[in-house]
Amino acid sequence: MATHTRKVHTDQISFFETYMGLKPRVLVIFAASIAGAALVSTAVYWGIFGFRHWNKEVTVAGRILTAAAPLQAVQGQVGALPGQYVCPVHGAVGLPRFNAAGTPLCPVGGEVMQFRSLDTAGLTQAAFAGG
């Protein structure tokens, strides 16, 4: 039984090498070097700036990445159209800061941001769409 399993495993590795033109060991070394570089660079960043600063930067980066979230997810409004806040000077820089009057202000320069809504009428589903 063990020889059969070893043969199947060897055949799969051989097929992978033929198809990709690379040995699996090369891909494992490449992935390990990327992970190692990420760990070393993060440790150096923590050593220079500290964990709190890194945590703050990651939080800001997460907010910027979610700036294109639907308005209803941002403000909790029911029936709001999905879209993104955009600064006329800096572009899509993240979630706005609202003043006391409710005006969205750019977190970078303080300019009034505009909301660009997404027209959902013409959109189709990417997966499981009929047709």
Coordinates of N, CA, C and O in Angstrom, one line a residue:
M1 N 0.8 -1.2 0.0 CA 0.0 0.0 0.0 C 0.9 1.3 0.0 O 0.6 2.2 -0.7
A2 N 2.0 1.2 0.8 CA 2.8 2.4 0.9 C 3.5 2.7 -0.5 O 3.7 3.9 -0.8
T3 N 3.9 1.7 -1.2 CA 4.6 1.9 -2.5 C 3.6 2.5 -3.5 O 4.0 3.3 -4.3
H4 N 2.3 2.1 -3.4 CA 1.3 2.6 -4.3 C 1.1 4.1 -4.1 O 1.1 5.0 -5.0
T5 N 1.0 4.5 -2.8 CA 0.9 5.9 -2.4 C 2.1 6.7 -2.8 O 1.9 7.8 -3.3
R6 N 3.3 6.2 -2.6 CA 4.5 6.9 -3.0 C 4.5 7.1 -4.5 O 4.9 8.1 -4.9
K7 N 4.1 6.1 -5.3 CA 4.1 6.2 -6.7 C 3.1 7.3 -7.2 O 3.4 8.1 -8.0
V8 N 1.9 7.3 -6.6 CA 1.0 8.3 -6.9 C 1.5 9.7 -6.6 O 1.4 10.7 -7.4
H9 N 2.1 9.9 -5.4 CA 2.7 11.1 -5.0 C 3.8 11.6 -6.0 O 3.9 12.7 -6.4
T10 N 4.7 10.6 -6.3 CA 5.8 10.9 -7.3 C 5.2 11.3 -8.6 O 5.7 12.2 -9.3
D11 N 4.2 10.6 -9.1 CA 3.6 11.0 -10.4 C 3.0 12.4 -10.3 O 3.1 13.1 -11.3
Q12 N 2.3 12.8 -9.2 CA 1.8 14.1 -9.1 C 2.9 15.2 -9.1 O 2.7 16.2 -9.8
I13 N 3.9 14.9 -8.5 CA 5.1 15.9 -8.5 C 5.7 16.0 -9.9 O 6.0 17.1 -10.3
S14 N 5.8 14.8 -10.5 CA 6.3 14.8 -11.9 C 5.4 15.6 -12.8 O 5.9 16.4 -13.7
F15 N 4.1 15.4 -12.7 CA 3.2 16.2 -13.5 C 3.3 17.7 -13.3 O 3.3 18.5 -14.2
F16 N 3.4 18.0 -12.0 CA 3.5 19.5 -11.6 C 4.8 20.0 -12.2 O 4.7 21.1 -12.8
E17 N 5.9 19.3 -12.2 CA 7.2 19.8 -12.7 C 7.0 20.0 -14.2 O 7.5 20.9 -14.8
T18 N 6.4 19.0 -14.9 CA 6.2 19.1 -16.3 C 5.3 20.3 -16.7 O 5.6 21.0 -17.6
Y19 N 4.2 20.4 -16.0 CA 3.2 21.4 -16.3 C 3.8 22.8 -16.1 O 3.6 23.7 -16.9
M20 N 4.3 23.0 -14.9 CA 4.8 24.4 -14.5 C 6.2 24.7 -14.9 O 6.6 25.9 -15.0
G21 N 7.0 23.7 -15.2 CA 8.4 23.9 -15.5 C 9.3 24.2 -14.3 O 10.4 24.7 -14.5
L22 N 8.8 24.0 -13.2 CA 9.5 24.3 -11.9 C 9.4 23.1 -11.0 O 8.4 22.4 -11.0
K23 N 10.4 23.0 -10.1 CA 10.3 22.0 -9.1 C 9.5 22.6 -7.9 O 9.7 23.8 -7.6
P24 N 8.7 21.8 -7.3 CA 7.9 22.3 -6.1 C 8.8 22.9 -5.0 O 8.4 23.8 -4.3
R25 N 10.0 22.3 -4.9 CA 11.0 22.8 -3.9 C 11.3 24.3 -4.1 O 11.4 25.1 -3.2
V26 N 11.4 24.7 -5.4 CA 11.7 26.1 -5.7 C 10.6 27.0 -5.2 O 10.8 28.1 -4.7
L27 N 9.3 26.6 -5.4 CA 8.2 27.4 -5.0 C 8.1 27.5 -3.5 O 7.8 28.5 -2.9
V28 N 8.4 26.4 -2.8 CA 8.4 26.4 -1.3 C 9.5 27.4 -0.8 O 9.3 28.2 0.1
I29 N 10.7 27.4 -1.4 CA 11.8 28.3 -1.0 C 11.3 29.7 -1.3 O 11.6 30.6 -0.5
F30 N 10.7 30.0 -2.4 CA 10.3 31.3 -2.7 C 9.2 31.8 -1.7 O 9.3 32.9 -1.2
A31 N 8.2 31.0 -1.4 CA 7.2 31.4 -0.5 C 7.8 31.6 0.9 O 7.4 32.5 1.6
A32 N 8.7 30.7 1.3 CA 9.4 30.9 2.6 C 10.2 32.2 2.7 O 10.2 32.9 3.7
S33 N 10.8 32.5 1.6 CA 11.6 33.8 1.6 C 10.7 35.0 1.6 O 11.1 36.0 2.3
I34 N 9.6 35.0 1.0 CA 8.6 36.1 1.1 C 8.1 36.2 2.5 O 8.1 37.3 3.1
A35 N 7.7 35.1 3.2 CA 7.3 35.1 4.5 C 8.4 35.6 5.5 O 8.1 36.4 6.4
G36 N 9.6 35.2 5.3 CA 10.7 35.6 6.1 C 11.0 37.1 5.9 O 11.2 37.8 6.9
A37 N 10.9 37.6 4.7 CA 11.1 39.0 4.5 C 10.0 39.8 5.2 O 10.3 40.9 5.8
A38 N 8.8 39.4 5.2 CA 7.7 40.1 5.8 C 7.9 40.1 7.3 O 7.7 41.1 8.0
L39 N 8.3 39.0 7.9 CA 8.6 38.9 9.3 C 9.7 39.8 9.8 O 9.7 40.5 10.7
V40 N 10.8 39.8 9.0 CA 12.0 40.6 9.3 C 11.7 42.1 9.2 O 12.0 42.9 10.1
S41 N 11.0 42.5 8.1 CA 10.7 43.9 7.9 C 9.7 44.4 9.0 O 9.8 45.5 9.5
T42 N 8.8 43.5 9.4 CA 7.8 43.9 10.5 C 8.6 44.1 11.8 O 8.3 45.0 12.5
A43 N 9.5 43.2 12.1 CA 10.3 43.2 13.3 C 11.2 44.5 13.3 O 11.3 45.2 14.4
V44 N 11.8 44.8 12.2 CA 12.6 46.0 12.2 C 11.7 47.3 12.3 O 12.1 48.2 13.1
Y45 N 10.5 47.3 11.7 CA 9.6 48.4 11.9 C 9.2 48.6 13.3 O 9.2 49.7 13.9
W46 N 8.9 47.5 14.0 CA 8.5 47.5 15.4 C 9.7 48.0 16.2 O 9.5 48.8 17.2
G47 N 10.9 47.6 15.9 CA 12.1 48.0 16.6 C 12.3 49.5 16.5 O 12.8 50.2 17.5
I48 N 12.1 50.1 15.4 CA 12.3 51.5 15.1 C 11.2 52.4 15.6 O 11.4 53.4 16.4
F49 N 10.0 52.1 15.2 CA 8.8 52.9 15.5 C 8.0 52.5 16.7 O 7.2 53.2 17.2
G50 N 8.0 51.2 17.0 CA 7.2 50.7 18.1 C 5.9 50.0 17.6 O 5.4 50.3 16.5
F51 N 5.4 49.1 18.5 CA 4.2 48.4 18.1 C 3.0 49.3 18.0 O 2.1 49.1 17.1
R52 N 2.9 50.2 18.9 CA 1.7 51.1 18.9 C 1.6 51.9 17.6 O 0.5 52.1 17.0
H53 N 2.7 52.4 17.1 CA 2.7 53.2 15.8 C 2.3 52.3 14.7 O 1.6 52.7 13.8
W54 N 2.9 51.1 14.7 CA 2.5 50.1 13.6 C 1.0 49.8 13.7 O 0.4 49.7 12.6
N55 N 0.5 49.6 14.8 CA -0.9 49.3 15.0 C -1.8 50.4 14.5 O -2.8 50.2 13.8
K56 N -1.4 51.6 14.8 CA -2.1 52.8 14.3 C -2.1 52.9 12.8 O -3.1 53.1 12.1
E57 N -0.9 52.7 12.2 CA -0.8 52.7 10.7 C -1.6 51.6 10.0 O -2.2 51.8 9.0
V58 N -1.6 50.4 10.6 CA -2.4 49.3 10.1 C -3.9 49.7 10.1 O -4.7 49.4 9.2
T59 N -4.3 50.3 11.2 CA -5.7 50.7 11.4 C -6.1 51.8 10.3 O -7.2 51.7 9.7
V60 N -5.2 52.7 10.1 CA -5.5 53.7 9.1 C -5.5 53.1 7.7 O -6.4 53.4 6.9
A61 N -4.6 52.2 7.4 CA -4.6 51.5 6.1 C -5.9 50.7 5.9 O -6.5 50.7 4.8
G62 N -6.4 50.1 7.0 CA -7.6 49.3 6.9 C -8.8 50.3 6.6 O -9.7 49.9 5.8
R63 N -8.8 51.4 7.2 CA -9.9 52.4 6.9 C -9.8 52.9 5.5 O -10.8 53.1 4.8
I64 N -8.6 53.1 4.9 CA -8.5 53.6 3.6 C -9.0 52.5 2.6 O -9.6 52.7 1.6
L65 N -8.7 51.2 2.9 CA -9.1 50.1 2.0 C -10.6 49.9 2.1 O -11.2 49.5 1.1
T66 N -11.2 50.3 3.2 CA -12.7 50.1 3.2 C -13.4 51.4 2.9 O -14.6 51.5 3.1
A67 N -12.7 52.4 2.4 CA -13.3 53.7 2.0 C -14.4 53.5 0.9 O -15.3 54.3 0.8
A68 N -14.3 52.5 0.1 CA -15.3 52.3 -1.0 C -16.4 51.5 -0.5 O -17.2 51.0 -1.3
A69 N -16.6 51.3 0.8 CA -17.7 50.5 1.4 C -19.0 51.3 1.1 O -19.0 52.5 0.9
P70 N -20.1 50.5 1.0 CA -21.4 51.2 0.7 C -21.7 52.2 1.8 O -21.3 52.0 3.0
L71 N -22.4 53.3 1.4 CA -22.7 54.3 2.4 C -23.6 53.7 3.5 O -23.4 54.1 4.7
Q72 N -24.5 52.8 3.2 CA -25.3 52.3 4.3 C -24.5 51.5 5.3 O -24.8 51.5 6.5
A73 N -23.4 50.9 4.9 CA -22.5 50.3 5.9 C -21.7 51.3 6.7 O -21.4 51.0 7.8
V74 N -21.5 52.5 6.2 CA -20.7 53.5 6.9 C -21.6 54.2 7.8 O -21.2 54.4 9.0
Q75 N -22.7 54.7 7.4 CA -23.6 55.5 8.3 C -24.8 54.8 8.8 O -25.5 55.4 9.6
G76 N -25.1 53.6 8.4 CA -26.2 52.9 8.9 C -27.5 53.3 8.4 O -28.6 53.1 8.9
Q77 N -27.5 54.0 7.2 CA -28.8 54.5 6.6 C -29.4 53.3 5.8 O -28.7 52.6 5.1
V78 N -30.7 53.2 6.0 CA -31.4 52.2 5.2 C -31.7 52.7 3.8 O -32.2 53.8 3.7
G79 N -31.5 51.9 2.8 CA -31.8 52.3 1.4 C -30.8 53.2 0.8 O -31.0 53.7 -0.3
A80 N -29.7 53.5 1.4 CA -28.7 54.4 0.8 C -27.9 53.6 -0.3 O -27.8 52.4 -0.3
L81 N -27.5 54.4 -1.3 CA -26.8 53.8 -2.5 C -25.4 53.6 -2.1 O -24.7 54.3 -1.4
P82 N -24.8 52.5 -2.7 CA -23.4 52.3 -2.5 C -22.5 53.2 -3.3 O -23.0 53.7 -4.3
G83 N -21.4 53.6 -2.8 CA -20.5 54.5 -3.5 C -19.3 54.8 -2.7 O -18.9 54.0 -1.8
Q84 N -18.6 55.9 -3.0 CA -17.4 56.3 -2.3 C -17.3 57.8 -2.2 O -17.6 58.6 -3.1
Y85 N -16.7 58.2 -1.0 CA -16.4 59.6 -0.8 C -15.1 59.9 -1.5 O -14.1 59.2 -1.4
V86 N -15.1 61.1 -2.3 CA -13.9 61.4 -3.0 C -13.6 62.9 -2.7 O -14.5 63.8 -2.8
C87 N -12.4 63.2 -2.4 CA -11.9 64.6 -2.2 C -11.6 65.2 -3.6 O -10.9 64.5 -4.4
P88 N -12.0 66.4 -3.9 CA -11.7 67.0 -5.2 C -10.2 67.3 -5.3 O -9.7 67.4 -6.5
V89 N -9.4 67.4 -4.2 CA -8.0 67.7 -4.3 C -7.2 66.4 -4.2 O -6.3 66.2 -5.0
H90 N -7.5 65.5 -3.2 CA -6.7 64.4 -2.9 C -7.2 63.1 -3.4 O -6.5 62.0 -3.4
G91 N -8.4 63.0 -4.0 CA -9.0 61.8 -4.5 C -9.6 60.9 -3.4 O -10.0 61.4 -2.3
A92 N -9.6 59.6 -3.6 CA -10.2 58.7 -2.6 C -9.1 58.4 -1.5 O -8.3 57.5 -1.7
V93 N -9.2 59.2 -0.4 CA -8.2 59.0 0.6 C -8.7 58.3 1.8 O -7.9 58.1 2.7
G94 N -9.9 58.0 1.9 CA -10.4 57.3 3.1 C -11.8 57.9 3.5 O -12.4 58.6 2.8
L95 N -12.2 57.4 4.7 CA -13.5 57.9 5.2 C -13.4 59.3 5.6 O -12.4 59.8 6.1
P96 N -14.4 60.1 5.3 CA -14.4 61.5 5.7 C -14.6 61.7 7.2 O -15.1 60.9 7.9
R97 N -14.3 62.9 7.6 CA -14.6 63.3 8.9 C -15.8 64.3 8.8 O -15.7 65.3 8.0
F98 N -16.8 64.0 9.5 CA -18.0 64.8 9.5 C -17.9 65.9 10.5 O -17.6 65.7 11.7
N99 N -18.3 67.2 10.1 CA -18.3 68.3 11.0 C -19.7 68.3 11.8 O -20.5 67.4 11.5
A100 N -19.9 69.3 12.6 CA -21.1 69.3 13.4 C -22.4 69.4 12.5 O -23.5 68.9 12.9
A101 N -22.2 70.0 11.3 CA -23.4 70.1 10.4 C -23.6 68.9 9.6 O -24.6 68.8 8.8
G102 N -22.7 67.9 9.7 CA -22.8 66.7 8.9 C -22.2 66.7 7.5 O -22.4 65.8 6.7
T103 N -21.4 67.7 7.3 CA -20.7 67.9 6.0 C -19.4 67.0 6.0 O -18.6 67.0 7.0
P104 N -19.3 66.1 5.0 CA -18.1 65.3 5.0 C -16.8 66.1 4.6 O -16.8 66.7 3.5
L105 N -15.8 66.0 5.4 CA -14.5 66.7 5.2 C -13.4 65.7 4.9 O -13.3 64.7 5.6
C106 N -12.5 66.1 4.0 CA -11.3 65.3 3.7 C -10.5 65.1 5.0 O -10.1 66.1 5.6
P107 N -10.0 63.9 5.3 CA -9.2 63.7 6.4 C -7.8 64.2 6.2 O -7.0 64.4 7.2
V108 N -7.4 64.5 5.0 CA -6.0 65.0 4.7 C -6.0 66.5 4.7 O -5.2 67.1 5.5
G109 N -6.8 67.2 4.0 CA -6.7 68.6 3.9 C -7.9 69.4 4.4 O -7.9 70.6 4.4
G110 N -9.0 68.7 4.7 CA -10.2 69.4 5.2 C -11.2 69.9 4.2 O -12.1 70.6 4.5
E111 N -10.9 69.6 2.9 CA -11.9 70.1 1.9 C -13.2 69.3 2.0 O -13.2 68.2 2.5
V112 N -14.2 69.9 1.4 CA -15.5 69.2 1.4 C -15.5 68.1 0.4 O -15.1 68.3 -0.8
M113 N -15.8 66.9 0.8 CA -15.8 65.7 0.0 C -17.1 65.5 -0.7 O -18.1 65.9 -0.2
Q114 N -17.0 64.9 -1.9 CA -18.2 64.6 -2.7 C -18.5 63.1 -2.6 O -17.5 62.3 -2.5
F115 N -19.7 62.7 -2.6 CA -20.1 61.2 -2.6 C -20.4 60.8 -4.1 O -21.3 61.4 -4.7
R116 N -19.7 59.9 -4.6 CA -19.9 59.4 -5.9 C -20.6 58.0 -5.8 O -20.1 57.1 -5.4
S117 N -21.9 58.0 -6.1 CA -22.7 56.8 -5.9 C -22.5 55.9 -7.1 O -22.2 56.3 -8.2
L118 N -22.7 54.6 -6.9 CA -22.6 53.6 -7.9 C -24.0 53.3 -8.4 O -24.9 53.0 -7.7
D119 N -24.2 53.4 -9.7 CA -25.4 53.1 -10.4 C -25.6 51.6 -10.4 O -25.0 50.8 -11.1
T120 N -26.5 51.1 -9.5 CA -26.6 49.6 -9.3 C -27.7 49.1 -10.3 O -27.8 47.8 -10.4
A121 N -28.3 49.9 -11.1 CA -29.4 49.4 -12.0 C -28.8 48.6 -13.1 O -29.3 47.6 -13.5
G122 N -27.6 49.0 -13.6 CA -27.0 48.3 -14.8 C -26.1 47.2 -14.4 O -25.5 46.6 -15.3
L123 N -25.9 46.9 -13.1 CA -25.0 45.9 -12.7 C -25.6 44.5 -12.8 O -26.8 44.3 -12.6
T124 N -24.7 43.5 -13.1 CA -25.1 42.1 -13.0 C -24.3 41.4 -12.0 O -23.1 41.8 -11.8
Q125 N -24.7 40.3 -11.6 CA -24.0 39.5 -10.6 C -22.8 38.9 -11.4 O -22.9 38.4 -12.5
A126 N -21.6 38.8 -10.7 CA -20.4 38.2 -11.2 C -20.5 36.7 -11.2 O -20.0 36.0 -12.1
A127 N -21.1 36.2 -10.2 CA -21.2 34.7 -10.0 C -22.7 34.3 -9.9 O -23.5 35.0 -9.4
F128 N -23.0 33.1 -10.4 CA -24.3 32.5 -10.3 C -25.3 33.4 -11.0 O -26.5 33.4 -10.7
A129 N -24.9 34.1 -12.0 CA -25.9 34.9 -12.8 C -26.5 34.0 -13.8 O -25.9 33.2 -14.5
G130 N -27.8 34.2 -14.0 CA -28.5 33.5 -15.0 C -28.3 34.0 -16.4 O -27.9 35.1 -16.6
G131 N -28.4 33.1 -17.3 CA -28.3 33.6 -18.7 C -27.3 32.8 -19.4 O -27.0 32.7 -20.5

